[in-house]
């Protein structure tokens, strides 16, 4: 539960960013990759909003921050300016780094294989 001074949507977004960075850092430290990311918020009026998305396996902060930005924008359209009581993020569909198969084509000219 967020402290009252952090319930403004802008400050709550900063909390969500911090949680995302910490979770991505933890993935790297324990040697895992995630392929799914979820964001949920509970408003002061009790309403719960949630969204999730999938990605190519990742453990880097930028992938998850980009996903967070898109999801946050989506959820904030539904809040109608209501203050946020709680923020949570979840990274799932985890795979240990040592269980990954190597990429068959690590690079192809003109193609971004991460898309």
PDB file of C-alpha atoms in Angstrom:
ATOM      1  CA  UNK A   1       0.000   0.000   0.000  1.00  0.00           C
ATOM      2  CA  UNK A   2       1.367   3.376  -1.007  1.00  0.00           C
ATOM      3  CA  UNK A   3       1.897   6.108   1.556  1.00  0.00           C
ATOM      4  CA  UNK A   4      -0.666   8.929   1.087  1.00  0.00           C
ATOM      5  CA  UNK A   5       1.988  11.270  -0.322  1.00  0.00           C
ATOM      6  CA  UNK A   6       2.797   8.736  -3.091  1.00  0.00           C
ATOM      7  CA  UNK A   7      -0.780   8.171  -4.296  1.00  0.00           C
ATOM      8  CA  UNK A   8      -0.709  10.834  -6.977  1.00  0.00           C
ATOM      9  CA  UNK A   9      -0.535   9.025 -10.360  1.00  0.00           C
ATOM     10  CA  UNK A  10       2.835  10.612 -11.235  1.00  0.00           C
ATOM     11  CA  UNK A  11       4.437   9.537  -7.955  1.00  0.00           C
ATOM     12  CA  UNK A  12       2.784   6.112  -8.129  1.00  0.00           C
ATOM     13  CA  UNK A  13       4.290   5.683 -11.610  1.00  0.00           C
ATOM     14  CA  UNK A  14       7.722   6.392 -10.114  1.00  0.00           C
ATOM     15  CA  UNK A  15       7.081   3.623  -7.562  1.00  0.00           C
ATOM     16  CA  UNK A  16       6.133   1.247 -10.401  1.00  0.00           C
ATOM     17  CA  UNK A  17       9.355   2.143 -12.229  1.00  0.00           C
ATOM     18  CA  UNK A  18      11.417   1.440  -9.118  1.00  0.00           C
ATOM     19  CA  UNK A  19       9.683  -1.928  -8.637  1.00  0.00           C
ATOM     20  CA  UNK A  20      10.335  -2.806 -12.284  1.00  0.00           C
ATOM     21  CA  UNK A  21      14.016  -1.896 -12.081  1.00  0.00           C
ATOM     22  CA  UNK A  22      14.427  -3.899  -8.891  1.00  0.00           C
ATOM     23  CA  UNK A  23      12.696  -6.954 -10.377  1.00  0.00           C
ATOM     24  CA  UNK A  24      14.803  -6.835 -13.568  1.00  0.00           C
ATOM     25  CA  UNK A  25      17.945  -6.528 -11.467  1.00  0.00           C
ATOM     26  CA  UNK A  26      16.867  -9.525  -9.423  1.00  0.00           C
ATOM     27  CA  UNK A  27      16.278 -11.563 -12.609  1.00  0.00           C
ATOM     28  CA  UNK A  28      19.834 -10.849 -13.718  1.00  0.00           C
ATOM     29  CA  UNK A  29      21.281 -11.636 -10.289  1.00  0.00           C
ATOM     30  CA  UNK A  30      19.560 -15.023  -9.998  1.00  0.00           C
ATOM     31  CA  UNK A  31      20.121 -15.896 -13.668  1.00  0.00           C
ATOM     32  CA  UNK A  32      16.573 -15.966 -15.056  1.00  0.00           C
ATOM     33  CA  UNK A  33      14.726 -14.502 -18.029  1.00  0.00           C
ATOM     34  CA  UNK A  34      11.049 -13.495 -18.073  1.00  0.00           C
ATOM     35  CA  UNK A  35       8.699 -13.563 -21.058  1.00  0.00           C
ATOM     36  CA  UNK A  36       5.641 -11.949 -19.456  1.00  0.00           C
ATOM     37  CA  UNK A  37       5.033  -8.787 -17.458  1.00  0.00           C
ATOM     38  CA  UNK A  38       1.918  -7.670 -15.547  1.00  0.00           C
ATOM     39  CA  UNK A  39       0.945  -4.382 -13.932  1.00  0.00           C
ATOM     40  CA  UNK A  40      -1.921  -3.921 -11.479  1.00  0.00           C
ATOM     41  CA  UNK A  41      -3.154  -0.870  -9.589  1.00  0.00           C
ATOM     42  CA  UNK A  42      -5.797  -0.503  -6.899  1.00  0.00           C
ATOM     43  CA  UNK A  43      -7.455   2.876  -6.707  1.00  0.00           C
ATOM     44  CA  UNK A  44      -8.504   4.602  -3.490  1.00  0.00           C
ATOM     45  CA  UNK A  45     -12.137   3.869  -4.373  1.00  0.00           C
ATOM     46  CA  UNK A  46     -11.328   0.120  -4.335  1.00  0.00           C
ATOM     47  CA  UNK A  47     -11.320  -0.462  -8.099  1.00  0.00           C
ATOM     48  CA  UNK A  48      -8.603  -2.843  -9.316  1.00  0.00           C
ATOM     49  CA  UNK A  49      -7.154  -2.457 -12.811  1.00  0.00           C
ATOM     50  CA  UNK A  50      -4.720  -4.877 -14.391  1.00  0.00           C
ATOM     51  CA  UNK A  51      -2.977  -5.452 -17.700  1.00  0.00           C
ATOM     52  CA  UNK A  52      -0.260  -7.766 -18.932  1.00  0.00           C
ATOM     53  CA  UNK A  53       1.841  -8.357 -22.000  1.00  0.00           C
ATOM     54  CA  UNK A  54       4.357 -10.827 -23.350  1.00  0.00           C
ATOM     55  CA  UNK A  55       7.818 -10.255 -24.746  1.00  0.00           C
ATOM     56  CA  UNK A  56      10.751 -12.177 -26.091  1.00  0.00           C
ATOM     57  CA  UNK A  57      12.617 -13.560 -23.075  1.00  0.00           C
ATOM     58  CA  UNK A  58      14.366 -10.680 -21.347  1.00  0.00           C
ATOM     59  CA  UNK A  59      16.098  -9.628 -18.178  1.00  0.00           C
ATOM     60  CA  UNK A  60      17.147  -6.122 -19.191  1.00  0.00           C
ATOM     61  CA  UNK A  61      15.585  -3.085 -17.546  1.00  0.00           C
ATOM     62  CA  UNK A  62      14.772  -1.239 -20.777  1.00  0.00           C
ATOM     63  CA  UNK A  63      12.497  -3.976 -22.118  1.00  0.00           C
ATOM     64  CA  UNK A  64      10.392  -3.968 -18.973  1.00  0.00           C
ATOM     65  CA  UNK A  65      10.419  -0.170 -18.571  1.00  0.00           C
ATOM     66  CA  UNK A  66       9.125   0.166 -22.128  1.00  0.00           C
ATOM     67  CA  UNK A  67       6.363  -2.335 -21.377  1.00  0.00           C
ATOM     68  CA  UNK A  68       5.565  -0.522 -18.128  1.00  0.00           C
ATOM     69  CA  UNK A  69       5.248   2.813 -19.934  1.00  0.00           C
ATOM     70  CA  UNK A  70       2.746   1.388 -22.425  1.00  0.00           C
ATOM     71  CA  UNK A  71       0.732  -0.407 -19.743  1.00  0.00           C
ATOM     72  CA  UNK A  72       0.729   2.590 -17.407  1.00  0.00           C
ATOM     73  CA  UNK A  73      -0.649   4.822 -20.162  1.00  0.00           C
ATOM     74  CA  UNK A  74      -3.387   2.280 -20.853  1.00  0.00           C
ATOM     75  CA  UNK A  75      -4.405   1.958 -17.195  1.00  0.00           C
ATOM     76  CA  UNK A  76      -4.306   5.690 -16.500  1.00  0.00           C
ATOM     77  CA  UNK A  77      -6.954   6.245 -19.186  1.00  0.00           C
ATOM     78  CA  UNK A  78      -9.288   4.124 -17.074  1.00  0.00           C
ATOM     79  CA  UNK A  79      -8.590   5.763 -13.692  1.00  0.00           C
ATOM     80  CA  UNK A  80     -10.208   9.109 -14.540  1.00  0.00           C
ATOM     81  CA  UNK A  81      -7.786  10.937 -12.227  1.00  0.00           C
ATOM     82  CA  UNK A  82      -8.488   8.751  -9.164  1.00  0.00           C
ATOM     83  CA  UNK A  83      -5.587   8.429  -6.719  1.00  0.00           C
ATOM     84  CA  UNK A  84      -3.712   5.135  -6.617  1.00  0.00           C
ATOM     85  CA  UNK A  85      -3.615   3.164  -3.380  1.00  0.00           C
ATOM     86  CA  UNK A  86      -1.509   0.190  -4.493  1.00  0.00           C
ATOM     87  CA  UNK A  87       0.827  -0.702  -7.374  1.00  0.00           C
ATOM     88  CA  UNK A  88       2.137  -4.163  -8.176  1.00  0.00           C
ATOM     89  CA  UNK A  89       4.187  -5.678 -10.971  1.00  0.00           C
ATOM     90  CA  UNK A  90       4.814  -9.324 -11.777  1.00  0.00           C
ATOM     91  CA  UNK A  91       7.338 -10.888 -14.116  1.00  0.00           C
ATOM     92  CA  UNK A  92       6.524 -14.461 -15.020  1.00  0.00           C
ATOM     93  CA  UNK A  93       7.045 -17.218 -17.560  1.00  0.00           C
ATOM     94  CA  UNK A  94      10.553 -17.514 -16.126  1.00  0.00           C
ATOM     95  CA  UNK A  95      13.342 -19.535 -17.726  1.00  0.00           C
ATOM     96  CA  UNK A  96      16.738 -20.190 -16.143  1.00  0.00           C
ATOM     97  CA  UNK A  97      19.603 -18.799 -18.229  1.00  0.00           C
ATOM     98  CA  UNK A  98      21.348 -22.176 -18.277  1.00  0.00           C
ATOM     99  CA  UNK A  99      18.247 -23.808 -19.827  1.00  0.00           C
ATOM    100  CA  UNK A 100      18.153 -21.516 -22.869  1.00  0.00           C
ATOM    101  CA  UNK A 101      19.097 -22.858 -26.244  1.00  0.00           C
ATOM    102  CA  UNK A 102      21.590 -20.723 -28.125  1.00  0.00           C
ATOM    103  CA  UNK A 103      20.239 -18.605 -30.965  1.00  0.00           C
ATOM    104  CA  UNK A 104      20.600 -20.278 -34.334  1.00  0.00           C
ATOM    105  CA  UNK A 105      20.982 -16.914 -36.047  1.00  0.00           C
ATOM    106  CA  UNK A 106      22.435 -14.406 -33.630  1.00  0.00           C
ATOM    107  CA  UNK A 107      22.609 -11.699 -36.289  1.00  0.00           C
ATOM    108  CA  UNK A 108      21.027 -11.177 -39.677  1.00  0.00           C
ATOM    109  CA  UNK A 109      21.811  -7.985 -41.587  1.00  0.00           C
ATOM    110  CA  UNK A 110      18.787  -5.693 -41.677  1.00  0.00           C
ATOM    111  CA  UNK A 111      16.703  -7.649 -39.138  1.00  0.00           C
ATOM    112  CA  UNK A 112      16.101  -7.090 -35.449  1.00  0.00           C
ATOM    113  CA  UNK A 113      15.660 -10.606 -34.046  1.00  0.00           C
ATOM    114  CA  UNK A 114      14.242  -9.331 -30.751  1.00  0.00           C
ATOM    115  CA  UNK A 115      10.987  -8.154 -32.368  1.00  0.00           C
TER     116      UNK A 115
END
